[in-house]
mmCIF file of C-alpha atoms in Angstrom:
data_model
loop_
_atom_site.group_PDB
_atom_site.id
_atom_site.type_symbol
_atom_site.label_atom_id
_atom_site.label_comp_id
_atom_site.label_asym_id
_atom_site.label_seq_id
_atom_site.Cartn_x
_atom_site.Cartn_y
_atom_site.Cartn_z
ATOM 1 C CA MET G 1417 -53.503 27.509 55.848
ATOM 2 C CA ASN G 1418 -55.065 26.128 52.704
ATOM 3 C CA LYS G 1419 -53.653 29.040 50.719
ATOM 4 C CA LEU G 1420 -50.169 28.213 52.056
ATOM 5 C CA ARG G 1421 -50.494 24.609 50.987
ATOM 6 C CA LEU G 1422 -51.642 25.600 47.527
ATOM 7 C CA LEU G 1423 -48.724 27.993 47.244
ATOM 8 C CA LEU G 1424 -46.216 25.346 48.303
ATOM 9 C CA GLY G 1425 -47.763 22.836 45.926
ATOM 10 C CA GLY G 1426 -47.522 25.304 43.082
ATOM 11 C CA LEU G 1427 -43.881 25.983 43.861
ATOM 12 C CA VAL G 1428 -43.106 22.265 43.853
ATOM 13 C CA VAL G 1429 -44.802 21.805 40.487
ATOM 14 C CA LEU G 1430 -43.011 24.786 38.981
ATOM 15 C CA SER G 1431 -39.639 23.649 40.291
ATOM 16 C CA SER G 1432 -40.166 20.177 38.827
ATOM 17 C CA LEU G 1433 -40.970 21.455 35.343
ATOM 18 C CA PRO G 1434 -37.311 22.127 34.362
ATOM 19 C CA VAL G 1435 -36.363 18.663 35.625
ATOM 20 C CA LEU G 1436 -39.144 17.062 33.608
ATOM 21 C CA ALA G 1437 -38.168 19.066 30.537
ATOM 22 C CA GLN G 1438 -34.565 18.005 30.926
ATOM 23 C CA MET G 1439 -35.643 14.381 31.316
ATOM 24 C CA ASP G 1440 -37.808 14.562 28.228
ATOM 25 C CA ALA G 1441 -34.883 15.982 26.201
ATOM 26 C CA SER G 1442 -32.681 13.042 27.263
ATOM 27 C CA ILE G 1443 -35.050 10.341 25.981
ATOM 28 C CA LYS G 1444 -34.929 9.665 22.220
ATOM 29 C CA LEU G 1445 -36.254 7.242 19.671
ATOM 30 C CA ASN G 1446 -33.107 5.506 18.441
ATOM 31 C CA GLU G 1447 -33.865 2.681 15.992
ATOM 32 C CA VAL G 1448 -36.987 1.211 14.332
ATOM 33 C CA MET G 1449 -37.634 -1.974 12.350
ATOM 34 C CA THR G 1450 -40.989 -2.347 10.603
ATOM 35 C CA LYS G 1451 -40.465 -5.682 8.742
ATOM 36 C CA ASN G 1452 -38.880 -8.291 10.988
ATOM 37 C CA GLU G 1453 -38.269 -11.663 9.357
ATOM 38 C CA THR G 1454 -34.949 -12.886 10.820
ATOM 39 C CA SER G 1455 -34.143 -10.264 13.451
ATOM 40 C CA LEU G 1456 -35.362 -10.207 17.077
ATOM 41 C CA ILE G 1457 -37.588 -13.006 18.307
ATOM 42 C CA ASP G 1458 -39.697 -12.764 21.460
ATOM 43 C CA GLY G 1459 -40.336 -15.359 24.136
ATOM 44 C CA TYR G 1460 -43.239 -16.783 22.156
ATOM 45 C CA GLY G 1461 -41.213 -17.365 18.991
ATOM 46 C CA ALA G 1462 -42.743 -14.410 17.163
ATOM 47 C CA ARG G 1463 -40.872 -11.783 15.173
ATOM 48 C CA ASN G 1464 -42.562 -8.408 15.565
ATOM 49 C CA ALA G 1465 -41.774 -4.892 14.475
ATOM 50 C CA TRP G 1466 -39.802 -3.123 17.197
ATOM 51 C CA VAL G 1467 -38.619 0.278 18.360
ATOM 52 C CA GLU G 1468 -35.551 1.146 20.430
ATOM 53 C CA ILE G 1469 -35.549 4.022 22.956
ATOM 54 C CA ALA G 1470 -32.278 5.484 24.269
ATOM 55 C CA ASN G 1471 -31.279 7.598 27.256
ATOM 56 C CA ILE G 1472 -28.614 9.844 25.753
ATOM 57 C CA SER G 1473 -27.683 11.503 29.065
ATOM 58 C CA HIS G 1474 -25.439 10.261 31.857
ATOM 59 C CA SER G 1475 -28.214 10.333 34.443
ATOM 60 C CA THR G 1476 -30.851 7.718 35.210
ATOM 61 C CA TYR G 1477 -34.434 8.275 34.031
ATOM 62 C CA ASN G 1478 -37.517 6.060 34.227
ATOM 63 C CA ILE G 1479 -39.673 6.143 31.102
ATOM 64 C CA ARG G 1480 -42.627 4.262 32.633
ATOM 65 C CA GLY G 1481 -45.970 5.868 31.938
ATOM 66 C CA MET G 1482 -44.813 7.428 28.633
ATOM 67 C CA TYR G 1483 -46.806 6.783 25.454
ATOM 68 C CA LEU G 1484 -45.905 5.455 21.995
ATOM 69 C CA THR G 1485 -48.153 5.880 18.957
ATOM 70 C CA THR G 1486 -48.173 5.678 15.162
ATOM 71 C CA ASN G 1487 -51.461 7.568 14.761
ATOM 72 C CA ARG G 1488 -50.963 11.097 13.417
ATOM 73 C CA ALA G 1489 -54.410 12.129 14.678
ATOM 74 C CA VAL G 1490 -52.879 12.771 18.104
ATOM 75 C CA LEU G 1491 -51.164 15.846 16.640
ATOM 76 C CA ASP G 1492 -54.510 17.664 16.767
ATOM 77 C CA LYS G 1493 -54.077 20.112 19.608
ATOM 78 C CA LYS G 1494 -57.834 20.396 20.018
ATOM 79 C CA MET G 1495 -58.116 16.693 20.810
ATOM 80 C CA SER G 1496 -58.810 15.945 24.432
ATOM 81 C CA VAL G 1497 -56.321 13.965 26.478
ATOM 82 C CA PRO G 1498 -58.655 10.942 26.925
ATOM 83 C CA GLU G 1499 -59.183 10.794 23.165
ATOM 84 C CA ARG G 1500 -55.444 11.059 22.565
ATOM 85 C CA VAL G 1501 -54.696 8.292 25.097
ATOM 86 C CA LYS G 1502 -57.091 5.971 23.252
ATOM 87 C CA ARG G 1503 -54.867 6.241 20.185
ATOM 88 C CA MET G 1504 -51.662 5.522 22.137
ATOM 89 C CA SER G 1505 -49.987 2.624 23.919
ATOM 90 C CA GLN G 1506 -48.573 3.279 27.377
ATOM 91 C CA ILE G 1507 -45.251 1.957 28.632
ATOM 92 C CA PRO G 1508 -46.253 -0.090 31.718
ATOM 93 C CA ASN G 1509 -45.168 0.502 35.285
ATOM 94 C CA GLY G 1510 -43.408 -2.045 37.431
ATOM 95 C CA GLU G 1511 -40.781 -2.990 34.826
ATOM 96 C CA THR G 1512 -37.140 -2.534 35.897
ATOM 97 C CA ARG G 1513 -35.929 -2.397 32.297
ATOM 98 C CA THR G 1514 -37.763 0.901 31.815
ATOM 99 C CA ASN G 1515 -35.489 2.525 34.409
ATOM 100 C CA LEU G 1516 -32.762 3.617 32.003
ATOM 101 C CA SER G 1517 -29.344 4.502 33.358
ATOM 102 C CA GLY G 1518 -26.953 6.753 31.433
ATOM 103 C CA GLN G 1519 -26.469 5.728 27.754
ATOM 104 C CA GLN G 1520 -28.778 2.726 28.217
ATOM 105 C CA LEU G 1521 -31.308 1.427 25.665
ATOM 106 C CA VAL G 1522 -34.514 -0.599 25.738
ATOM 107 C CA VAL G 1523 -36.408 -2.330 22.892
ATOM 108 C CA PHE G 1524 -40.213 -2.579 22.713
ATOM 109 C CA GLN G 1525 -42.104 -5.108 20.589
ATOM 110 C CA LEU G 1526 -44.802 -3.507 18.382
ATOM 111 C CA ASN G 1527 -47.836 -5.061 16.708
ATOM 112 C CA SER G 1528 -48.120 -7.169 19.849
ATOM 113 C CA SER G 1529 -50.157 -7.361 23.039
ATOM 114 C CA PRO G 1530 -49.260 -6.117 26.548
ATOM 115 C CA ALA G 1531 -50.494 -9.456 27.839
ATOM 116 C CA GLN G 1532 -47.359 -11.096 26.378
ATOM 117 C CA GLY G 1533 -44.998 -9.002 28.448
ATOM 118 C CA ALA G 1534 -44.158 -5.583 29.813
ATOM 119 C CA LEU G 1535 -42.143 -4.692 26.706
ATOM 120 C CA HIS G 1536 -44.936 -5.695 24.302
ATOM 121 C CA LEU G 1537 -47.079 -2.826 23.026
ATOM 122 C CA SER G 1538 -50.167 -2.740 20.830
ATOM 123 C CA VAL G 1539 -48.764 0.028 18.594
ATOM 124 C CA LYS G 1540 -49.828 -0.688 15.002
ATOM 125 C CA VAL G 1541 -47.183 -0.759 12.249
ATOM 126 C CA ASN G 1542 -47.812 -1.242 8.516
ATOM 127 C CA ALA G 1543 -44.535 -2.355 6.874
ATOM 128 C CA ASP G 1544 -45.840 -1.528 3.388
ATOM 129 C CA LYS G 1545 -46.224 2.191 4.099
ATOM 130 C CA PRO G 1546 -44.030 4.891 5.640
ATOM 131 C CA THR G 1547 -44.543 4.814 9.401
ATOM 132 C CA TRP G 1548 -44.693 7.862 11.652
ATOM 133 C CA ILE G 1549 -43.902 6.939 15.252
ATOM 134 C CA ALA G 1550 -43.946 9.302 18.228
ATOM 135 C CA LEU G 1551 -43.050 9.292 21.912
ATOM 136 C CA TYR G 1552 -45.197 11.372 24.329
ATOM 137 C CA ASN G 1553 -44.669 12.179 27.968
ATOM 138 C CA GLY G 1554 -46.695 10.634 30.792
ATOM 139 C CA ASN G 1555 -49.434 13.255 30.473
ATOM 140 C CA ALA G 1556 -49.962 12.421 26.788
ATOM 141 C CA THR G 1557 -49.724 16.123 26.010
ATOM 142 C CA GLN G 1558 -46.070 16.806 25.180
ATOM 143 C CA LEU G 1559 -44.362 15.320 22.125
ATOM 144 C CA ILE G 1560 -40.889 14.222 23.221
ATOM 145 C CA ASP G 1561 -39.572 12.743 19.993
ATOM 146 C CA SER G 1562 -40.864 11.484 16.633
ATOM 147 C CA VAL G 1563 -39.581 10.143 13.307
ATOM 148 C CA THR G 1564 -41.040 9.062 9.959
ATOM 149 C CA VAL G 1565 -39.679 5.674 8.918
ATOM 150 C CA PRO G 1566 -39.555 4.991 5.171
ATOM 151 C CA VAL G 1567 -40.651 1.688 3.680
ATOM 152 C CA LEU G 1568 -37.883 -0.791 4.542
ATOM 153 C CA ASP G 1569 -36.880 -4.130 3.117
ATOM 154 C CA ALA G 1570 -36.958 -7.220 5.297
ATOM 155 C CA ASP G 1571 -34.719 -6.953 8.381
ATOM 156 C CA GLN G 1572 -33.572 -3.431 7.573
ATOM 157 C CA SER G 1573 -33.817 -0.760 10.246
ATOM 158 C CA TYR G 1574 -34.026 2.992 10.352
ATOM 159 C CA ALA G 1575 -31.625 4.366 12.966
ATOM 160 C CA ARG G 1576 -29.764 7.398 14.137
ATOM 161 C CA ILE G 1577 -26.219 7.471 12.802
ATOM 162 C CA SER G 1578 -25.093 7.701 16.408
ATOM 163 C CA ASN G 1579 -27.231 7.640 19.515
ATOM 164 C CA LEU G 1580 -24.471 9.353 21.488
ATOM 165 C CA GLY G 1581 -25.695 12.908 21.973
ATOM 166 C CA GLY G 1582 -28.911 12.169 20.087
ATOM 167 C CA ALA G 1583 -27.658 12.792 16.554
ATOM 168 C CA LYS G 1584 -30.354 14.224 14.299
ATOM 169 C CA ASP G 1585 -29.329 12.322 11.151
ATOM 170 C CA TRP G 1586 -30.907 8.946 10.447
ATOM 171 C CA GLU G 1587 -29.944 6.207 7.994
ATOM 172 C CA VAL G 1588 -31.243 2.920 6.631
ATOM 173 C CA LYS G 1589 -29.145 0.084 8.027
ATOM 174 C CA SER G 1590 -28.745 -3.251 6.293
ATOM 175 C CA ALA G 1591 -29.592 -6.482 8.093
ATOM 176 C CA ASP G 1592 -25.950 -7.134 9.042
ATOM 177 C CA ARG G 1593 -25.669 -3.686 10.677
ATOM 178 C CA VAL G 1594 -28.872 -3.721 12.733
ATOM 179 C CA THR G 1595 -28.120 -3.223 16.459
ATOM 180 C CA PRO G 1596 -31.208 -3.667 18.686
ATOM 181 C CA GLY G 1597 -30.287 -2.962 22.299
ATOM 182 C CA ILE G 1598 -26.722 -1.967 21.320
ATOM 183 C CA GLN G 1599 -25.148 1.406 20.658
ATOM 184 C CA ASN G 1600 -25.600 2.392 17.025
ATOM 185 C CA GLN G 1601 -21.982 3.494 16.854
ATOM 186 C CA THR G 1602 -19.876 0.689 18.270
ATOM 187 C CA VAL G 1603 -16.088 0.432 18.529
ATOM 188 C CA VAL G 1604 -14.826 -3.104 18.127
ATOM 189 C CA SER G 1605 -11.340 -3.808 19.444
ATOM 190 C CA GLU G 1606 -9.823 -6.959 17.973
ATOM 191 C CA SER G 1607 -6.158 -7.858 17.786
ATOM 192 C CA LYS G 1608 -4.631 -8.851 14.472
ATOM 193 C CA VAL G 1609 -3.878 -12.327 15.799
ATOM 194 C CA ALA G 1610 -7.487 -12.843 16.896
ATOM 195 C CA LYS G 1611 -8.760 -11.569 13.557
ATOM 196 C CA PHE G 1612 -6.396 -13.891 11.693
ATOM 197 C CA LYS G 1613 -7.540 -16.857 13.775
ATOM 198 C CA ARG G 1614 -11.160 -15.972 13.150
ATOM 199 C CA GLU G 1615 -10.701 -15.610 9.398
ATOM 200 C CA ASP G 1616 -8.366 -18.599 8.988
ATOM 201 C CA PRO G 1617 -9.304 -21.204 11.612
ATOM 202 C CA TYR G 1618 -7.594 -24.132 9.812
ATOM 203 C CA GLY G 1619 -4.320 -22.373 8.997
ATOM 204 C CA ILE G 1620 -4.663 -22.785 5.226
ATOM 205 C CA GLY G 1621 -4.010 -19.122 4.568
ATOM 206 C CA MET G 1622 -1.002 -19.178 6.902
ATOM 207 C CA ALA G 1623 0.510 -22.169 5.065
ATOM 208 C CA ILE G 1624 -0.009 -20.566 1.656
ATOM 209 C CA MET G 1625 1.478 -17.291 2.859
ATOM 210 C CA ALA G 1626 4.523 -19.052 4.384
ATOM 211 C CA MET G 1627 5.219 -21.048 1.211
ATOM 212 C CA SER G 1628 4.803 -17.923 -0.901
ATOM 213 C CA ILE G 1629 7.363 -16.093 1.214
ATOM 214 C CA VAL G 1630 9.856 -19.007 0.964
ATOM 215 C CA PHE G 1631 9.498 -19.347 -2.804
ATOM 216 C CA SER G 1632 9.715 -15.587 -3.251
ATOM 217 C CA CYS G 1633 12.969 -15.477 -1.278
ATOM 218 C CA LEU G 1634 14.417 -18.370 -3.316
ATOM 219 C CA ALA G 1635 13.435 -16.683 -6.584
ATOM 220 C CA LEU G 1636 15.005 -13.429 -5.421
ATOM 221 C CA LEU G 1637 18.241 -15.213 -4.503
ATOM 222 C CA TRP G 1638 18.341 -16.962 -7.905
ATOM 223 C CA ILE G 1639 17.865 -13.683 -9.760
ATOM 224 C CA THR G 1640 20.509 -11.961 -7.642
ATOM 225 C CA PHE G 1641 23.166 -14.634 -8.153
ATOM 226 C CA THR G 1642 22.356 -14.954 -11.875
ATOM 227 C CA LEU G 1643 22.813 -11.237 -12.431
ATOM 228 C CA PHE G 1644 25.988 -11.245 -10.325
ATOM 229 C CA GLY G 1645 27.428 -14.120 -12.400
ATOM 230 C CA MET G 1646 26.635 -12.341 -15.663
ATOM 231 C CA LEU G 1647 28.290 -9.192 -14.374
ATOM 232 C CA MET G 1648 31.429 -11.068 -13.330
ATOM 233 C CA ARG G 1649 31.664 -12.793 -16.721
ATOM 234 C CA HIS G 1650 31.388 -9.480 -18.548
ATOM 235 C CA MET G 1651 34.044 -7.949 -16.320
ATOM 236 C CA GLU G 1652 36.388 -10.874 -17.017
ATOM 237 C CA THR G 1653 35.814 -10.506 -20.747
ATOM 238 C CA ALA G 1654 36.514 -6.783 -20.532
ATOM 239 C CA LYS G 1655 39.778 -7.455 -18.690
ATOM 240 C CA LYS G 1656 40.912 -9.914 -21.377
ATOM 241 C CA VAL G 1657 40.127 -7.453 -24.154
ATOM 242 C CA ALA G 1658 41.951 -4.663 -22.343
ATOM 243 C CA HIS G 1659 44.976 -6.949 -21.839
ATOM 244 C CA LYS G 1660 45.144 -7.990 -25.508
ATOM 245 C CA GLN G 1661 44.382 -4.575 -26.991
ATOM 246 C CA PRO G 1662 45.732 -1.817 -24.747
ATOM 247 C CA ILE G 1663 43.858 1.423 -24.795
ATOM 248 C CA LYS G 1664 46.991 3.551 -25.066
ATOM 249 C CA PRO G 1665 48.006 2.479 -28.627
ATOM 250 C CA ILE G 1666 44.426 2.858 -29.800
ATOM 251 C CA THR G 1667 44.286 6.342 -28.312
ATOM 252 C CA LYS G 1668 47.604 7.179 -29.955
ATOM 253 C CA THR G 1669 46.314 5.925 -33.314
ATOM 254 C CA VAL G 1670 43.201 8.071 -33.034
ATOM 255 C CA GLU G 1671 45.291 11.118 -32.210
ATOM 256 C CA LYS G 1672 47.590 10.393 -35.164
ATOM 257 C CA THR G 1673 44.605 10.007 -37.498
ATOM 258 C CA ILE G 1674 43.231 13.356 -36.395
ATOM 259 C CA GLU G 1675 46.647 14.959 -36.962
ATOM 260 C CA VAL G 1676 47.003 13.453 -40.454
ATOM 261 C CA GLY G 1677 43.483 14.540 -41.338
ATOM 262 C CA HIS G 1678 44.229 18.051 -40.179
ATOM 263 C CA LYS G 1679 47.419 18.211 -42.217
ATOM 264 C CA THR G 1680 45.662 16.770 -45.254
ATOM 265 C CA GLY G 1681 42.951 19.398 -44.982
ATOM 266 C CA ILE G 1682 45.581 22.146 -44.854
ATOM 267 C CA LEU G 1683 47.314 20.763 -47.944
ATOM 268 C CA LEU G 1684 44.068 20.517 -49.853
ATOM 269 C CA LYS G 1685 43.157 24.051 -48.891
ATOM 270 C CA GLU G 1686 46.560 25.302 -50.072
ATOM 271 C CA GLY G 1687 46.159 23.319 -53.293
ATOM 272 C CA PHE G 1688 42.804 24.902 -53.991
ATOM 273 C CA ASP G 1689 44.255 28.325 -53.222
ATOM 274 C CA THR G 1690 47.044 27.776 -55.791
ATOM 275 C CA LYS G 1691 44.408 26.778 -58.368
ATOM 276 C CA GLY G 1692 45.863 23.355 -59.136
ATOM 277 C CA ILE G 1693 49.528 24.324 -59.338
ATOM 278 C CA ASP G 1694 51.850 21.410 -58.470
ATOM 279 C CA ARG G 1695 49.034 18.904 -58.354
ATOM 280 C CA GLU G 1696 51.489 16.027 -58.533
ATOM 281 C CA VAL G 1697 53.146 17.244 -55.373
ATOM 282 C CA TYR G 1698 49.920 17.495 -53.484
ATOM 283 C CA MET G 1699 48.764 14.110 -54.722
ATOM 284 C CA ALA G 1700 52.016 12.559 -53.614
ATOM 285 C CA VAL G 1701 51.716 14.201 -50.232
ATOM 286 C CA ILE G 1702 48.148 12.995 -49.856
ATOM 287 C CA GLY G 1703 49.197 9.471 -50.855
ATOM 288 C CA LEU G 1704 51.998 9.501 -48.298
ATOM 289 C CA ALA G 1705 49.566 10.763 -45.644
ATOM 290 C CA LEU G 1706 47.124 7.986 -46.436
ATOM 291 C CA ARG G 1707 49.939 5.456 -46.361
ATOM 292 C CA GLN G 1708 51.019 6.764 -42.983
ATOM 293 C CA TYR G 1709 47.416 6.581 -41.801
ATOM 294 C CA GLU G 1710 47.187 2.942 -42.867
ATOM 295 C CA ASP G 1711 50.480 2.091 -41.223
ATOM 296 C CA ASP G 1712 49.435 3.755 -37.964
ATOM 297 C CA ILE G 1713 46.074 1.979 -37.962
ATOM 298 C CA HIS G 1714 47.453 -1.488 -38.576
ATOM 299 C CA ASP G 1715 50.758 -1.186 -36.774
ATOM 300 C CA VAL G 1716 49.373 -1.457 -33.281
ATOM 301 C CA GLU G 1717 51.683 -3.304 -30.972
ATOM 302 C CA SER G 1718 50.177 -5.705 -28.510
ATOM 303 C CA GLY G 1719 52.631 -4.736 -25.808
ATOM 304 C CA VAL G 1720 53.962 -8.301 -25.539
ATOM 305 C CA ILE G 1721 57.680 -8.824 -26.190
ATOM 306 C CA THR G 1722 58.632 -12.262 -27.475
ATOM 307 C CA ILE G 1723 62.273 -13.346 -27.240
ATOM 308 C CA LYS G 1724 63.270 -16.358 -29.357
ATOM 309 C CA PRO G 1725 66.644 -18.059 -28.842
ATOM 310 C CA LYS G 1726 69.097 -17.933 -31.797
ATOM 311 C CA SER G 1727 72.650 -19.334 -31.895
ATOM 312 C CA THR G 1728 75.193 -16.719 -33.095
ATOM 313 C CA GLY G 1729 78.427 -18.479 -32.117
ATOM 314 C CA TRP G 1730 79.828 -15.508 -30.338
ATOM 315 C CA ASP G 1731 80.339 -17.510 -27.165
ATOM 316 C CA ASP G 1732 82.357 -20.358 -28.852
ATOM 317 C CA GLU G 1733 85.539 -20.825 -26.773
ATOM 318 C CA TYR G 1734 87.541 -22.320 -29.570
ATOM 319 C CA SER G 1735 86.989 -19.468 -31.912
ATOM 320 C CA GLN G 1736 87.697 -16.986 -29.174
ATOM 321 C CA MET G 1737 91.095 -18.557 -28.438
ATOM 322 C CA THR G 1738 92.367 -19.399 -31.918
ATOM 323 C CA HIS G 1739 91.161 -16.811 -34.314
ATOM 324 C CA LEU G 1740 94.064 -14.464 -33.379
ATOM 325 C CA HIS G 1741 96.929 -17.090 -33.580
ATOM 326 C CA GLU G 1742 98.785 -18.682 -36.515
ATOM 327 C CA PRO G 1743 98.443 -22.380 -37.102
ATOM 328 C CA LEU G 1744 101.234 -24.635 -35.697
ATOM 329 C CA ILE G 1745 101.632 -26.683 -38.901
ATOM 330 C CA PRO G 1746 105.079 -25.876 -40.509
ATOM 331 C CA THR G 1747 105.325 -24.801 -44.159
ATOM 332 C CA THR G 1748 107.735 -26.225 -46.734
ATOM 333 C CA HIS G 1749 109.347 -22.912 -47.616
ATOM 334 C CA ASN G 1750 110.801 -22.131 -44.233
ATOM 335 C CA ALA G 1751 111.365 -25.615 -42.880
ATOM 336 C CA PRO G 1752 114.844 -26.017 -41.238
ATOM 337 C CA THR G 1753 117.356 -28.497 -42.670
ATOM 338 C CA ILE G 1754 118.042 -31.393 -40.354
ATOM 339 C CA PRO G 1755 121.551 -32.767 -40.714
ATOM 340 C CA THR G 1756 122.026 -36.497 -41.320
ATOM 341 C CA PHE G 1757 124.935 -38.672 -40.323
ATOM 342 C CA LYS G 1758 126.319 -41.773 -42.066
ATOM 343 C CA ASP G 1759 127.961 -44.764 -40.378
#
C-alpha cells in the first residue's frame, strides 16, 4: 500500500514538472530602474529602485514564493539551498497582484523592506555599478531569468524592446519612455483632431494657419490676374503690329531679296569666269539689282487704300449739254437784211 502511494506521488510530481517548466518559461524580467529620482513613488513617499516582471503567455500564473536576488554568489551550484535563500528575497504569499493573468505585469520596489508592503523587497541595488538581477523559482534552485543592467542615469530604465513574446534584446530607455506596469511596446491611437486640440489648446496655430491660407490664396489670385493682363496686352500689341505691317508683303520682300541675291551671285560668277570682260555691263546689272532690292525693301504697301475726293468736272450738266452746239448769238457776216418802210 505504501509502495502504491509512493508510486502515485512520484507520478504526480513527474507530471507536474512540464507544467512548472512551462510556467517558468512564461515569467520574465521586463524592465529595471536602478536610480529613481522622479519616477515611481511608493505609499510612504519614497522613490526606490524597482523591477518589473511580466507574464508573456496568455495563461494565468502565480509568481508567489519565487525569489529575486542581485548577489552573484547564488550561481555557485555547490551552495546549499538554505545558504542560497539567505542571499535572496522571496516574493510573499497572500498578494493578489502576484497572480498574473496573460500579458500582465507587476512592479516590485527594491532597496526597501517587506514590512512596507507585499511588493517591497530587500533586494540590494547599487546605482553606481552594473547590477546583475536574477529571478529563481520557488525552490531557489532553478534560474528562471536574469539580466545585467548597465549603469544608468537618473530615471532611465533598462528594458526589453518588447515584452510581447519575451524579446531577448534590451535597450536603455530615457525618462520620458519609461513604462513601469505598462507594456514596453504600446500602440497609441489618437485622432488628428484630438492631437491638434492637445497641441494647440488656445487655437493660435489654427488662426495663423487660416490667415496664411487666405493670404496665400489672395497672392495667388493677384499673380494670376497680373500675368493674364500682361498676356492680353502683349496679344493686343501683336494684333496692332500685324494689322499695320502685314506679314505677306514682308514675306514677299524676303523672297525677292533671296532671288536678287541668287541672280547677283550668278552674274558675279559669270563675270569671274569671263575674266573681267564687259565689267561695265556687270556693274550696271549689279547696280540695277541693288536698286531693285532697295525699292522692294522700302516699297511695302500697308494694305490700306485711301480715296481722296477730287473735282474733275465731268459731271457738269451745262458742259454736257452745250459743248456740242453752236452759240445762238448771230454774226455780222450772215445777218439777214430787214426791210424798212417810210411814211
